[in-house]
Coordinates of C-alpha atoms and ligand atoms in Angstrom, one line a residue:
M1 CA 120.2 -125.9 -44.0
I2 CA 119.6 -122.6 -42.0
E3 CA 117.2 -122.2 -38.9
F4 CA 116.2 -119.2 -37.0
K5 CA 114.0 -119.7 -33.9
N6 CA 112.6 -116.8 -32.0
V7 CA 116.0 -114.7 -32.8
T8 CA 116.6 -111.1 -31.3
M9 CA 120.0 -109.5 -31.9
K10 CA 120.9 -106.0 -30.7
Y11 CA 124.0 -104.2 -31.6
K12 CA 125.9 -103.5 -28.4
T13 CA 127.3 -99.9 -29.2
N14 CA 123.9 -98.3 -29.7
G15 CA 121.6 -100.8 -28.6
A16 CA 119.9 -100.9 -32.1
V17 CA 117.4 -103.8 -32.4
A18 CA 118.7 -105.5 -35.7
L19 CA 116.4 -108.6 -35.8
D20 CA 113.4 -109.0 -33.5
D21 CA 111.9 -112.3 -32.9
V22 CA 113.1 -113.8 -36.3
N23 CA 111.7 -117.4 -37.5
V24 CA 113.1 -118.7 -40.6
R25 CA 113.9 -122.1 -42.2
I26 CA 115.9 -122.2 -45.3
D27 CA 116.2 -125.7 -47.0
D28 CA 118.9 -127.2 -48.6
G29 CA 119.6 -126.0 -52.1
E30 CA 116.9 -123.3 -51.9
F31 CA 117.4 -119.8 -53.8
V32 CA 116.0 -117.5 -51.1
F33 CA 115.9 -113.5 -51.3
I34 CA 115.9 -111.2 -48.4
V35 CA 114.4 -107.9 -49.4
G36 CA 113.8 -104.6 -47.5
A37 CA 114.7 -101.0 -47.2
S38 CA 117.8 -99.9 -45.9
G39 CA 117.9 -100.5 -42.1
A40 CA 115.5 -103.5 -42.3
G41 CA 118.2 -106.0 -41.1
K42 CA 119.1 -107.8 -44.0
S43 CA 123.0 -107.4 -43.5
S44 CA 122.6 -108.3 -39.9
F45 CA 120.7 -111.6 -40.8
L46 CA 123.7 -112.5 -43.0
N47 CA 126.2 -111.3 -40.0
V48 CA 124.6 -113.9 -37.8
I49 CA 124.7 -116.6 -40.3
M50 CA 128.6 -115.9 -40.5
G51 CA 129.0 -116.1 -36.8
Q52 CA 130.2 -112.4 -36.8
E53 CA 127.2 -111.2 -34.6
K54 CA 125.9 -113.1 -31.5
V55 CA 122.2 -113.2 -31.0
D56 CA 120.7 -112.0 -27.8
E57 CA 117.7 -114.3 -27.7
G58 CA 116.7 -117.5 -29.8
F59 CA 118.5 -120.2 -31.5
V60 CA 120.4 -120.4 -34.8
R61 CA 121.5 -123.5 -36.7
V62 CA 123.6 -123.2 -39.9
G63 CA 124.2 -126.9 -41.3
P64 CA 125.2 -129.0 -38.2
Y65 CA 126.2 -125.9 -36.2
S66 CA 124.3 -124.4 -33.5
L67 CA 125.8 -120.9 -33.6
G68 CA 124.9 -120.3 -29.9
K69 CA 127.2 -122.9 -28.6
I70 CA 129.6 -123.0 -31.3
R71 CA 133.3 -123.2 -30.1
K72 CA 136.1 -121.1 -31.3
R73 CA 137.9 -123.9 -33.3
D74 CA 134.7 -124.7 -35.0
L75 CA 134.2 -121.2 -36.6
P76 CA 136.6 -122.1 -39.3
Y77 CA 134.6 -124.9 -40.4
L78 CA 131.6 -123.0 -40.3
R79 CA 133.0 -120.5 -42.6
R80 CA 134.3 -123.1 -44.9
M81 CA 130.6 -124.1 -45.5
L82 CA 130.0 -120.3 -46.7
G83 CA 131.0 -118.5 -49.7
I84 CA 130.3 -114.9 -49.5
V85 CA 129.9 -112.0 -52.2
F86 CA 130.0 -108.3 -51.5
Q87 CA 128.8 -105.4 -53.6
D88 CA 132.4 -104.1 -53.5
F89 CA 134.1 -107.2 -54.8
R90 CA 137.1 -107.1 -52.4
L91 CA 139.5 -108.5 -55.0
I92 CA 143.3 -108.5 -54.1
P93 CA 144.5 -105.6 -56.7
K94 CA 147.9 -107.0 -57.2
M95 CA 147.0 -110.6 -57.9
N96 CA 145.6 -111.5 -61.2
V97 CA 142.3 -113.3 -61.9
Y98 CA 143.7 -117.0 -61.3
D99 CA 145.7 -116.0 -58.2
N100 CA 142.5 -114.2 -56.8
V101 CA 140.4 -117.2 -57.1
A102 CA 143.0 -119.7 -56.2
F103 CA 144.1 -117.7 -53.0
A104 CA 141.6 -119.4 -50.4
L105 CA 142.7 -122.9 -51.6
R106 CA 146.4 -122.1 -51.1
V107 CA 145.7 -120.8 -47.6
I108 CA 144.3 -124.3 -46.8
G109 CA 147.1 -125.9 -48.4
M110 CA 145.9 -127.6 -51.4
S111 CA 148.3 -128.9 -54.0
E112 CA 148.7 -126.9 -57.0
R113 CA 147.8 -129.6 -59.2
K114 CA 144.2 -129.8 -57.7
I115 CA 144.2 -126.0 -57.6
T116 CA 144.5 -125.6 -61.2
K117 CA 141.9 -128.1 -61.8
R118 CA 139.4 -126.4 -59.7
V119 CA 140.3 -123.1 -60.8
R120 CA 140.0 -124.0 -64.2
Y121 CA 136.6 -125.4 -63.8
V122 CA 135.2 -122.4 -61.8
L123 CA 136.4 -119.9 -64.3
K124 CA 134.7 -121.6 -66.9
L125 CA 131.7 -121.7 -65.0
V126 CA 131.5 -117.9 -64.7
D127 CA 132.8 -117.6 -68.3
L128 CA 136.4 -116.2 -67.6
S129 CA 138.6 -118.8 -68.6
D130 CA 140.1 -116.1 -71.2
K131 CA 140.8 -113.4 -68.6
A132 CA 142.9 -115.7 -65.9
D133 CA 146.0 -113.6 -66.6
N134 CA 144.1 -110.2 -66.0
L135 CA 145.0 -107.9 -63.2
P136 CA 141.4 -106.8 -61.5
N137 CA 141.8 -103.3 -63.0
Q138 CA 142.0 -104.7 -66.3
L139 CA 138.6 -106.2 -66.0
S140 CA 134.9 -104.8 -66.7
T141 CA 132.8 -104.2 -63.5
G142 CA 130.8 -107.1 -64.5
E143 CA 133.9 -109.2 -64.9
R144 CA 135.1 -108.3 -61.6
Q145 CA 131.9 -109.4 -60.0
R146 CA 132.3 -112.7 -61.9
V147 CA 135.7 -113.1 -60.1
A148 CA 134.2 -112.4 -56.8
I149 CA 131.6 -114.9 -57.5
A150 CA 134.4 -117.7 -58.7
R151 CA 136.2 -116.9 -55.7
A152 CA 133.1 -117.4 -53.2
I153 CA 132.3 -120.7 -54.8
I154 CA 136.1 -122.3 -55.4
N155 CA 135.9 -123.9 -51.6
R156 CA 132.8 -125.6 -52.6
P157 CA 130.5 -124.0 -50.1
R158 CA 127.3 -125.5 -49.2
I159 CA 125.6 -121.8 -48.9
L160 CA 126.4 -118.6 -50.9
L161 CA 125.6 -115.5 -49.0
L162 CA 125.3 -112.5 -51.5
D163 CA 124.8 -108.8 -50.2
E164 CA 123.5 -106.8 -53.2
P165 CA 125.9 -108.7 -55.4
L166 CA 124.8 -106.9 -58.7
G167 CA 124.2 -103.6 -57.4
A168 CA 127.2 -102.2 -59.3
L169 CA 126.0 -103.9 -62.7
D170 CA 124.2 -102.0 -65.6
L171 CA 120.8 -103.7 -66.4
K172 CA 121.9 -105.8 -69.3
M173 CA 124.8 -107.4 -67.2
R174 CA 122.5 -107.8 -64.1
K175 CA 120.0 -109.8 -66.3
E176 CA 122.7 -112.2 -67.5
M177 CA 124.4 -112.9 -64.0
Q178 CA 120.8 -113.6 -62.8
I179 CA 120.7 -116.4 -65.4
E180 CA 124.4 -117.4 -64.3
L181 CA 123.6 -117.8 -60.6
K182 CA 120.3 -119.7 -61.3
E183 CA 122.4 -122.2 -63.5
M184 CA 124.8 -122.4 -60.7
Q185 CA 122.1 -123.2 -58.1
R186 CA 121.0 -126.0 -60.5
E187 CA 124.5 -127.4 -61.3
L188 CA 126.2 -127.1 -57.9
G189 CA 123.2 -127.5 -55.6
I190 CA 124.3 -124.7 -53.2
T191 CA 121.9 -122.8 -51.1
F192 CA 121.7 -119.2 -52.0
V193 CA 120.9 -116.3 -49.5
Y194 CA 120.6 -113.4 -51.4
V195 CA 120.0 -109.9 -50.2
T196 CA 118.7 -107.0 -52.4
H197 CA 116.6 -104.2 -52.6
D198 CA 115.2 -104.6 -55.9
Q199 CA 112.2 -106.6 -55.7
E200 CA 111.8 -107.4 -59.4
E201 CA 115.2 -109.1 -59.1
A202 CA 113.7 -111.2 -56.3
L203 CA 110.3 -112.0 -58.1
T204 CA 111.9 -113.4 -61.0
M205 CA 114.9 -115.4 -59.3
S206 CA 113.5 -116.9 -56.0
D207 CA 112.2 -119.9 -54.6
N208 CA 111.4 -118.0 -51.4
I209 CA 111.2 -114.2 -50.4
I210 CA 111.7 -113.1 -47.0
V211 CA 110.3 -109.4 -46.6
M212 CA 111.9 -107.7 -43.6
K213 CA 111.1 -104.2 -42.1
D214 CA 112.6 -102.7 -38.8
G215 CA 114.2 -106.2 -38.1
V216 CA 110.8 -108.0 -38.4
I217 CA 110.0 -110.5 -41.0
Q218 CA 106.7 -109.1 -42.4
Q219 CA 106.2 -112.1 -44.9
I220 CA 107.5 -115.1 -46.1
G221 CA 106.6 -116.8 -49.5
Ligands
ADP1 P1 120.0 -103.4 -44.1 O1 121.2 -104.5 -44.3 O2 118.6 -104.1 -44.2 O3 120.1 -101.9 -44.5 P2 121.2 -103.6 -41.2 O4 121.0 -105.0 -40.8 O5 122.6 -103.0 -41.6 O6 120.0 -103.3 -42.4 O7 120.8 -102.7 -40.0 C1 119.7 -103.1 -39.0 C2 119.7 -102.0 -38.1 O8 121.1 -102.3 -37.1 C3 119.6 -100.6 -38.5 O9 118.9 -99.9 -37.4 C4 121.3 -100.3 -38.4 O10 121.3 -99.1 -38.1 C5 121.6 -101.1 -37.1 N1 123.2 -101.4 -37.5 C6 123.5 -102.0 -38.6 N2 125.0 -102.3 -38.2 C7 125.3 -101.8 -37.1 C8 126.4 -101.7 -36.3 N3 127.7 -102.2 -36.9 N4 126.2 -101.2 -35.1 C9 125.3 -100.5 -34.7 N5 124.0 -100.6 -35.2 C10 124.1 -101.2 -36.5

């Protein structure tokens, strides 16, 4: 599903080497963790997958797209393969839960009948059916994070990118969400690429762990 071959990426602004000769293969349906200290290159790895940063050397493929050669008009199709969950949720404050989740489907012009069906299904999956009318500020932190996850999977992405998704949650909620995410992997067959600095989280949930340091992959396994 994702392949990096001899990938090097530097930020133009300061010349920082964020990825240094990275080689990775992530299979369809795999649950992969990226761990490493701050500055290791984890977010940069995700930025390359999203097509947000171009690599300086090497080859990157995401699904059918070679990112070095991707045309501008294909970028929206690449993005549609991806669901993205950030630590800070990024919900729209004036929209209730239902509309936050439905938003991406309205943008692509789906019929309201279909949208209702999909939003109901996904809200059930993240256990938020009874909170559809709430505004984000009427939710707990854990519930807001669930909305962010519902929103990321509503488009039926093939790949879910998660950057420290449970960082804002307390231990009990983290454990619950970990179980739910694993269930989602089984139920939906999505490929998970999950960035964390919490090694225990990685050890309990992963099919594979990629350990990064200073832009270099130190271990995969
Ligand atoms: P992590 O996500 O593991 O904390 P990053 O991928 O954010 O690591 O950072 C990798 C390296 O790239 C670091 O040296 C960091 O300072 C640098 N870096 C990250 N983002 C930028 C940016 N937008 N511009 C310049 N340098 C950056």
